[in-house]
Amino acid sequence: MLDVLDTFSALPIASLEVGHHLYWHIGNLKVHGQVFITSWIVIAILLTASVLATRNIQRVPTGAQNLMEYALEFLRDLAKSQLGEKEYRPWLPFIGTLFLFIFVSNWSGALVPWKLIHIPEGELAAPTNDINTTVALALLTSIAYFYAGFKKKGLGYFAKYIEPTPILLPIAILEDFTKPLSLSFRLFGNILADELVVAVLVLLVPLFVPIPVMMLGLFTSAIQALVFATLAAAYIHEALEGHGEEEH
Amino acid sequence: MFDFDATLPLMAVQFLILMALLNAVFFKPLSKALDERDNYIRQNYKDAEDRLAKTQELASQYERELAQTRKAAQEIVIAAQNEAQERSNQKIAEAQREAQQAREKAAAEIEQQKQEAMQSLEGQVSALSRQMLEKLLGADWVNS
């Protein structure tokens, strides 16, 4: 598959690069520079929108405040529907930031023509199409739900591993590994696949034909952000509640 | 594709920083604004409801008073009508009595005058019958 793509990339019209990164060296650590560049842009967009919205808070919202209030109410409903009225407030920033960051990242990948900006190596793309980003977010989710469980029940949190029966202990332990794995790979796979499909179609037919796939990509991107945030909230809820709800 | 390196922990740290920043500039102030607006609306709604209840109470009170007043007015009217009726009856009765009296008086006068006339006629009977006799028999015969 990748060989085929490489032969295509020999063509001058457009090119596909998978696995090439712009490496930055910090001490003796290597980081993917292109991921950070786009993620900073995403962060800048989020912070700018937030500051614009909250700079001058009115009772009757207008403009940016209205937009961000709409976003906030959406996130509140999301968190509330998963965590319940009582528990959702302390977790709202985490779940909300997850959603906003993934959503803006995904849409930036679908809407901003990053590929026109040339960098020395690799290419700019949505931060979420790098496995490091998605795994980082998934691991944070794992830490978050462990933290939620321990904070609520202390060491009694481990009781959920042997309830209702100790026979399920291996599966319960396995779940703690499959949760971040499925979270990160779902997001990574969807976004990378979407960008690859669009890129391949652009290679084959440069005009108009990729547009439906791009629309589908926008849809998938939004859905993936929603799925990630919802699942994170559901895992936290599970840890808070404790009685074994199976994998969603 | 799957090369993990320092991007992962740095991304996690960056995400946590983003979360803290967004919490400070987005979630907290805007949540506060939403809650305040909710409170404001709820307060206003409650005030309006209170006021509505008060208005309804006042309206019903006014209606009650109005009904009472109407009843009182009707009573007054009825009383006045009764009084007027009574007074007119009284007046009519008085007038009838007066008329009766006047009639009786007139009748008595007539009777009296009749008696008088009869008496005076009776007094003249002998003279008249004498005159009649004189006319019939001649004065000489009668006087003798």
JSON list of C-alpha atoms in Angstrom, two decimals, chain A residues 130-216:
[
{"chain": "A", "resi": 130, "resn": "ASP", "atom": "CA", "xyz": [-0.24, 11.91, 14.92]},
{"chain": "A", "resi": 131, "resn": "ILE", "atom": "CA", "xyz": [-0.41, 8.85, 17.16]},
{"chain": "A", "resi": 132, "resn": "ASN", "atom": "CA", "xyz": [1.50, 10.68, 19.90]},
{"chain": "A", "resi": 133, "resn": "THR", "atom": "CA", "xyz": [-1.27, 13.24, 20.32]},
{"chain": "A", "resi": 134, "resn": "THR", "atom": "CA", "xyz": [-4.08, 10.71, 20.47]},
{"chain": "A", "resi": 135, "resn": "VAL", "atom": "CA", "xyz": [-2.21, 8.45, 22.86]},
{"chain": "A", "resi": 136, "resn": "ALA", "atom": "CA", "xyz": [-1.40, 11.43, 25.06]},
{"chain": "A", "resi": 137, "resn": "LEU", "atom": "CA", "xyz": [-5.09, 12.35, 25.20]},
{"chain": "A", "resi": 138, "resn": "ALA", "atom": "CA", "xyz": [-6.13, 8.74, 25.80]},
{"chain": "A", "resi": 139, "resn": "LEU", "atom": "CA", "xyz": [-3.61, 8.29, 28.62]},
{"chain": "A", "resi": 140, "resn": "LEU", "atom": "CA", "xyz": [-4.78, 11.52, 30.21]},
{"chain": "A", "resi": 141, "resn": "THR", "atom": "CA", "xyz": [-8.29, 10.10, 30.07]},
{"chain": "A", "resi": 142, "resn": "SER", "atom": "CA", "xyz": [-7.09, 6.94, 31.80]},
{"chain": "A", "resi": 143, "resn": "ILE", "atom": "CA", "xyz": [-5.36, 8.97, 34.49]},
{"chain": "A", "resi": 144, "resn": "ALA", "atom": "CA", "xyz": [-8.48, 11.09, 34.82]},
{"chain": "A", "resi": 145, "resn": "TYR", "atom": "CA", "xyz": [-10.79, 8.17, 35.48]},
{"chain": "A", "resi": 146, "resn": "PHE", "atom": "CA", "xyz": [-8.36, 6.50, 37.86]},
{"chain": "A", "resi": 147, "resn": "TYR", "atom": "CA", "xyz": [-8.08, 9.81, 39.70]},
{"chain": "A", "resi": 148, "resn": "ALA", "atom": "CA", "xyz": [-11.86, 10.12, 39.76]},
{"chain": "A", "resi": 149, "resn": "GLY", "atom": "CA", "xyz": [-12.24, 6.62, 41.17]},
{"chain": "A", "resi": 150, "resn": "PHE", "atom": "CA", "xyz": [-9.55, 7.01, 43.84]},
{"chain": "A", "resi": 151, "resn": "LYS", "atom": "CA", "xyz": [-10.76, 10.43, 44.87]},
{"chain": "A", "resi": 152, "resn": "LYS", "atom": "CA", "xyz": [-14.32, 9.21, 45.27]},
{"chain": "A", "resi": 153, "resn": "LYS", "atom": "CA", "xyz": [-13.68, 5.84, 46.91]},
{"chain": "A", "resi": 154, "resn": "GLY", "atom": "CA", "xyz": [-10.05, 5.66, 47.93]},
{"chain": "A", "resi": 155, "resn": "LEU", "atom": "CA", "xyz": [-8.64, 2.14, 47.73]},
{"chain": "A", "resi": 156, "resn": "GLY", "atom": "CA", "xyz": [-12.19, 0.84, 47.63]},
{"chain": "A", "resi": 157, "resn": "TYR", "atom": "CA", "xyz": [-11.99, 1.68, 43.95]},
{"chain": "A", "resi": 158, "resn": "PHE", "atom": "CA", "xyz": [-10.21, -1.67, 43.43]},
{"chain": "A", "resi": 159, "resn": "ALA", "atom": "CA", "xyz": [-13.34, -3.42, 44.62]},
{"chain": "A", "resi": 160, "resn": "LYS", "atom": "CA", "xyz": [-14.85, -2.87, 41.20]},
{"chain": "A", "resi": 161, "resn": "TYR", "atom": "CA", "xyz": [-12.30, -5.25, 39.72]},
{"chain": "A", "resi": 162, "resn": "ILE", "atom": "CA", "xyz": [-13.67, -8.19, 41.67]},
{"chain": "A", "resi": 163, "resn": "GLU", "atom": "CA", "xyz": [-17.31, -7.21, 41.54]},
{"chain": "A", "resi": 164, "resn": "PRO", "atom": "CA", "xyz": [-19.65, -8.87, 40.87]},
{"chain": "A", "resi": 165, "resn": "THR", "atom": "CA", "xyz": [-17.31, -11.86, 40.64]},
{"chain": "A", "resi": 166, "resn": "PRO", "atom": "CA", "xyz": [-13.50, -12.28, 40.81]},
{"chain": "A", "resi": 167, "resn": "ILE", "atom": "CA", "xyz": [-13.66, -14.42, 37.69]},
{"chain": "A", "resi": 168, "resn": "LEU", "atom": "CA", "xyz": [-13.92, -11.25, 35.64]},
{"chain": "A", "resi": 169, "resn": "LEU", "atom": "CA", "xyz": [-10.75, -9.84, 37.18]},
{"chain": "A", "resi": 170, "resn": "PRO", "atom": "CA", "xyz": [-8.57, -10.43, 34.10]},
{"chain": "A", "resi": 171, "resn": "ILE", "atom": "CA", "xyz": [-11.16, -8.82, 31.87]},
{"chain": "A", "resi": 172, "resn": "ALA", "atom": "CA", "xyz": [-11.51, -5.88, 34.23]},
{"chain": "A", "resi": 173, "resn": "ILE", "atom": "CA", "xyz": [-7.76, -5.36, 34.18]},
{"chain": "A", "resi": 174, "resn": "LEU", "atom": "CA", "xyz": [-7.66, -5.82, 30.44]},
{"chain": "A", "resi": 175, "resn": "GLU", "atom": "CA", "xyz": [-10.31, -3.12, 30.12]},
{"chain": "A", "resi": 176, "resn": "ASP", "atom": "CA", "xyz": [-7.96, -0.56, 31.61]},
{"chain": "A", "resi": 177, "resn": "PHE", "atom": "CA", "xyz": [-5.61, -1.24, 28.72]},
{"chain": "A", "resi": 178, "resn": "THR", "atom": "CA", "xyz": [-8.17, -1.51, 25.97]},
{"chain": "A", "resi": 179, "resn": "LYS", "atom": "CA", "xyz": [-9.86, 1.75, 26.90]},
{"chain": "A", "resi": 180, "resn": "PRO", "atom": "CA", "xyz": [-6.93, 4.08, 26.09]},
{"chain": "A", "resi": 181, "resn": "LEU", "atom": "CA", "xyz": [-5.91, 1.83, 23.20]},
{"chain": "A", "resi": 182, "resn": "SER", "atom": "CA", "xyz": [-9.32, 1.96, 21.55]},
{"chain": "A", "resi": 183, "resn": "LEU", "atom": "CA", "xyz": [-9.71, 5.69, 22.28]},
{"chain": "A", "resi": 184, "resn": "SER", "atom": "CA", "xyz": [-6.38, 6.65, 20.76]},
{"chain": "A", "resi": 185, "resn": "PHE", "atom": "CA", "xyz": [-6.52, 4.32, 17.77]},
{"chain": "A", "resi": 186, "resn": "ARG", "atom": "CA", "xyz": [-10.08, 5.22, 16.91]},
{"chain": "A", "resi": 187, "resn": "LEU", "atom": "CA", "xyz": [-9.27, 8.89, 16.72]},
{"chain": "A", "resi": 188, "resn": "PHE", "atom": "CA", "xyz": [-5.90, 8.46, 15.07]},
{"chain": "A", "resi": 189, "resn": "GLY", "atom": "CA", "xyz": [-7.22, 5.98, 12.52]},
{"chain": "A", "resi": 190, "resn": "ASN", "atom": "CA", "xyz": [-10.25, 8.01, 11.57]},
{"chain": "A", "resi": 191, "resn": "ILE", "atom": "CA", "xyz": [-8.40, 11.27, 11.11]},
{"chain": "A", "resi": 192, "resn": "LEU", "atom": "CA", "xyz": [-5.40, 9.80, 9.34]},
{"chain": "A", "resi": 193, "resn": "ALA", "atom": "CA", "xyz": [-7.61, 7.67, 7.11]},
{"chain": "A", "resi": 194, "resn": "ASP", "atom": "CA", "xyz": [-9.76, 10.65, 6.25]},
{"chain": "A", "resi": 195, "resn": "GLU", "atom": "CA", "xyz": [-6.77, 12.76, 5.33]},
{"chain": "A", "resi": 196, "resn": "LEU", "atom": "CA", "xyz": [-5.24, 9.93, 3.32]},
{"chain": "A", "resi": 197, "resn": "VAL", "atom": "CA", "xyz": [-8.44, 9.26, 1.42]},
{"chain": "A", "resi": 198, "resn": "VAL", "atom": "CA", "xyz": [-8.75, 12.93, 0.58]},
{"chain": "A", "resi": 199, "resn": "ALA", "atom": "CA", "xyz": [-5.11, 13.07, -0.44]},
{"chain": "A", "resi": 200, "resn": "VAL", "atom": "CA", "xyz": [-5.38, 9.98, -2.65]},
{"chain": "A", "resi": 201, "resn": "LEU", "atom": "CA", "xyz": [-8.52, 11.30, -4.31]},
{"chain": "A", "resi": 202, "resn": "VAL", "atom": "CA", "xyz": [-6.86, 14.65, -4.88]},
{"chain": "A", "resi": 203, "resn": "LEU", "atom": "CA", "xyz": [-3.97, 12.76, -6.46]},
{"chain": "A", "resi": 204, "resn": "LEU", "atom": "CA", "xyz": [-6.28, 10.88, -8.78]},
{"chain": "A", "resi": 205, "resn": "VAL", "atom": "CA", "xyz": [-8.85, 13.56, -9.61]},
{"chain": "A", "resi": 206, "resn": "PRO", "atom": "CA", "xyz": [-7.74, 17.00, -8.48]},
{"chain": "A", "resi": 207, "resn": "LEU", "atom": "CA", "xyz": [-11.05, 18.82, -9.01]},
{"chain": "A", "resi": 208, "resn": "PHE", "atom": "CA", "xyz": [-14.54, 18.48, -7.50]},
{"chain": "A", "resi": 209, "resn": "VAL", "atom": "CA", "xyz": [-14.54, 14.71, -7.00]},
{"chain": "A", "resi": 210, "resn": "PRO", "atom": "CA", "xyz": [-12.89, 14.85, -3.55]},
{"chain": "A", "resi": 211, "resn": "ILE", "atom": "CA", "xyz": [-15.46, 17.36, -2.29]},
{"chain": "A", "resi": 212, "resn": "PRO", "atom": "CA", "xyz": [-18.04, 14.79, -1.07]},
{"chain": "A", "resi": 213, "resn": "VAL", "atom": "CA", "xyz": [-15.27, 12.90, 0.70]},
{"chain": "A", "resi": 214, "resn": "MET", "atom": "CA", "xyz": [-14.10, 16.15, 2.26]},
{"chain": "A", "resi": 215, "resn": "MET", "atom": "CA", "xyz": [-17.64, 16.80, 3.50]},
{"chain": "A", "resi": 216, "resn": "LEU", "atom": "CA", "xyz": [-17.73, 13.30, 4.90]}
]
